[in-house]
Short mmCIF file of C-alpha atoms in Angstrom, two decimals:
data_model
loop_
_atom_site.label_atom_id
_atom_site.label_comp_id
_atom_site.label_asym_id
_atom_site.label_seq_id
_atom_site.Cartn_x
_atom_site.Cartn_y
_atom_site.Cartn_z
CA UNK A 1 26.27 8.60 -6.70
CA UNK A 2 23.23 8.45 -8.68
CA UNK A 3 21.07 12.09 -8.58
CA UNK A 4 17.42 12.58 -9.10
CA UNK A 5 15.52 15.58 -10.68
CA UNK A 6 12.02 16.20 -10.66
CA UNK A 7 10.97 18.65 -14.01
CA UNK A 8 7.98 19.81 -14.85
CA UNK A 9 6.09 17.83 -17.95
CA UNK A 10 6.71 20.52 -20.39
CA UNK A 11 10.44 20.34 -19.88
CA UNK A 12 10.59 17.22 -21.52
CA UNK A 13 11.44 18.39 -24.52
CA UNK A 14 14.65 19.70 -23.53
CA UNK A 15 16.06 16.40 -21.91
CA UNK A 16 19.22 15.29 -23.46
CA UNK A 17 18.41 11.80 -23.36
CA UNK A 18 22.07 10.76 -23.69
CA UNK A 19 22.82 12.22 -20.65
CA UNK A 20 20.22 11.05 -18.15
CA UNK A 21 19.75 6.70 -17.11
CA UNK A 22 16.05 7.44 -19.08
CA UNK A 23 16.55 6.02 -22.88
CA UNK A 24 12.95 8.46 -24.38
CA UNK A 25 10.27 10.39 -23.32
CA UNK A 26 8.40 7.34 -23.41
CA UNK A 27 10.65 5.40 -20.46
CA UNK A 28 9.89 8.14 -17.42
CA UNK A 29 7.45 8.33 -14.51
CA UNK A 30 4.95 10.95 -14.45
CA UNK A 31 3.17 12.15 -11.67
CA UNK A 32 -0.35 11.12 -10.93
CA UNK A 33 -1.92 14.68 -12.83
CA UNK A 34 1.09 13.86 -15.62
CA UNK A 35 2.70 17.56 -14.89
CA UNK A 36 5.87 16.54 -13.54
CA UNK A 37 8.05 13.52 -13.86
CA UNK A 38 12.31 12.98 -12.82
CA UNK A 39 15.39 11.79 -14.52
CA UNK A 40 18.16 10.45 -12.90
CA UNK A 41 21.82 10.61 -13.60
CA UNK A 42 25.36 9.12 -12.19
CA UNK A 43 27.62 11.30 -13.29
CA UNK A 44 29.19 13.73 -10.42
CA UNK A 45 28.91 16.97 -13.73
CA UNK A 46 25.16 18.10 -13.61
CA UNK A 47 23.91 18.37 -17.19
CA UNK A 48 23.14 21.77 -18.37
CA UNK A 49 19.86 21.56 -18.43
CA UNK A 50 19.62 20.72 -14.68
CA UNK A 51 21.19 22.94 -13.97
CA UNK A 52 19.94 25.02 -10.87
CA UNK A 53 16.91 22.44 -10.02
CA UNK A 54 16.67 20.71 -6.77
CA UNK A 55 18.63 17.32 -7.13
CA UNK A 56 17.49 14.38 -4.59
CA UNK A 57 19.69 11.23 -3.50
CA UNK A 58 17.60 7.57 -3.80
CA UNK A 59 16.03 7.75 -0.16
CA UNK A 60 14.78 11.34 -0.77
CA UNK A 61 13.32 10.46 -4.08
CA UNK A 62 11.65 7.44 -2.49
CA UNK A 63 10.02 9.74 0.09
CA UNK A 64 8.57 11.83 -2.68
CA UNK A 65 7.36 8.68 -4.98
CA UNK A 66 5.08 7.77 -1.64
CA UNK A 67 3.37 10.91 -1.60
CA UNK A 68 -0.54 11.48 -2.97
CA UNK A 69 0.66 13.25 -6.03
CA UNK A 70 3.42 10.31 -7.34
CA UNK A 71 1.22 7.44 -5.99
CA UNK A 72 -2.18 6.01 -5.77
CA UNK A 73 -1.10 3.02 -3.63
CA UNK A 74 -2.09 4.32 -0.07
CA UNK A 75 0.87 1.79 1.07
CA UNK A 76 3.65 1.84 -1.25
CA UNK A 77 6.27 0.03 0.97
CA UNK A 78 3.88 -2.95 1.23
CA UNK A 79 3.90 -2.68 4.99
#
């Protein structure tokens, strides 16, 4: 089951890019004010330095995404 992790923009650094779906630094989602952003993984073994942060499932993360800090769009479903 794929897991999402929201980190804060300086944390970046520390992202084992070999163990997260996101290929760079250059490939992720920031928030709106750029000081956050999320990686997401499939494995069922959180990597080490996740360890300890809250971890979301897809419909969670989605609910986030629609909020005033990830999004602009004041409908993001389209509806």
């Amino acid at each position: 089951m794929r897991k999402y992790v929201i980190i804060n923009a300086d944390e970046v650094d520390s992202v084992d890019f070999s163990q997260v779906d996101e290929t760079s630094a250059d490939t992720i989602r920031y928030s709106l004010d750029g000081s956050q952003t999320f990686v997401k993984f499939d494995t069922d073994t959180t990597p080490s330095f996740l360890e300890g942060k809250t971890q979301y499932t897809h419909s969670e993360i989605l609910t986030v995404m629609a909020t005033d800090e990830w999004s602009s769009d004041p409908n993001p479903l389209g509806e």
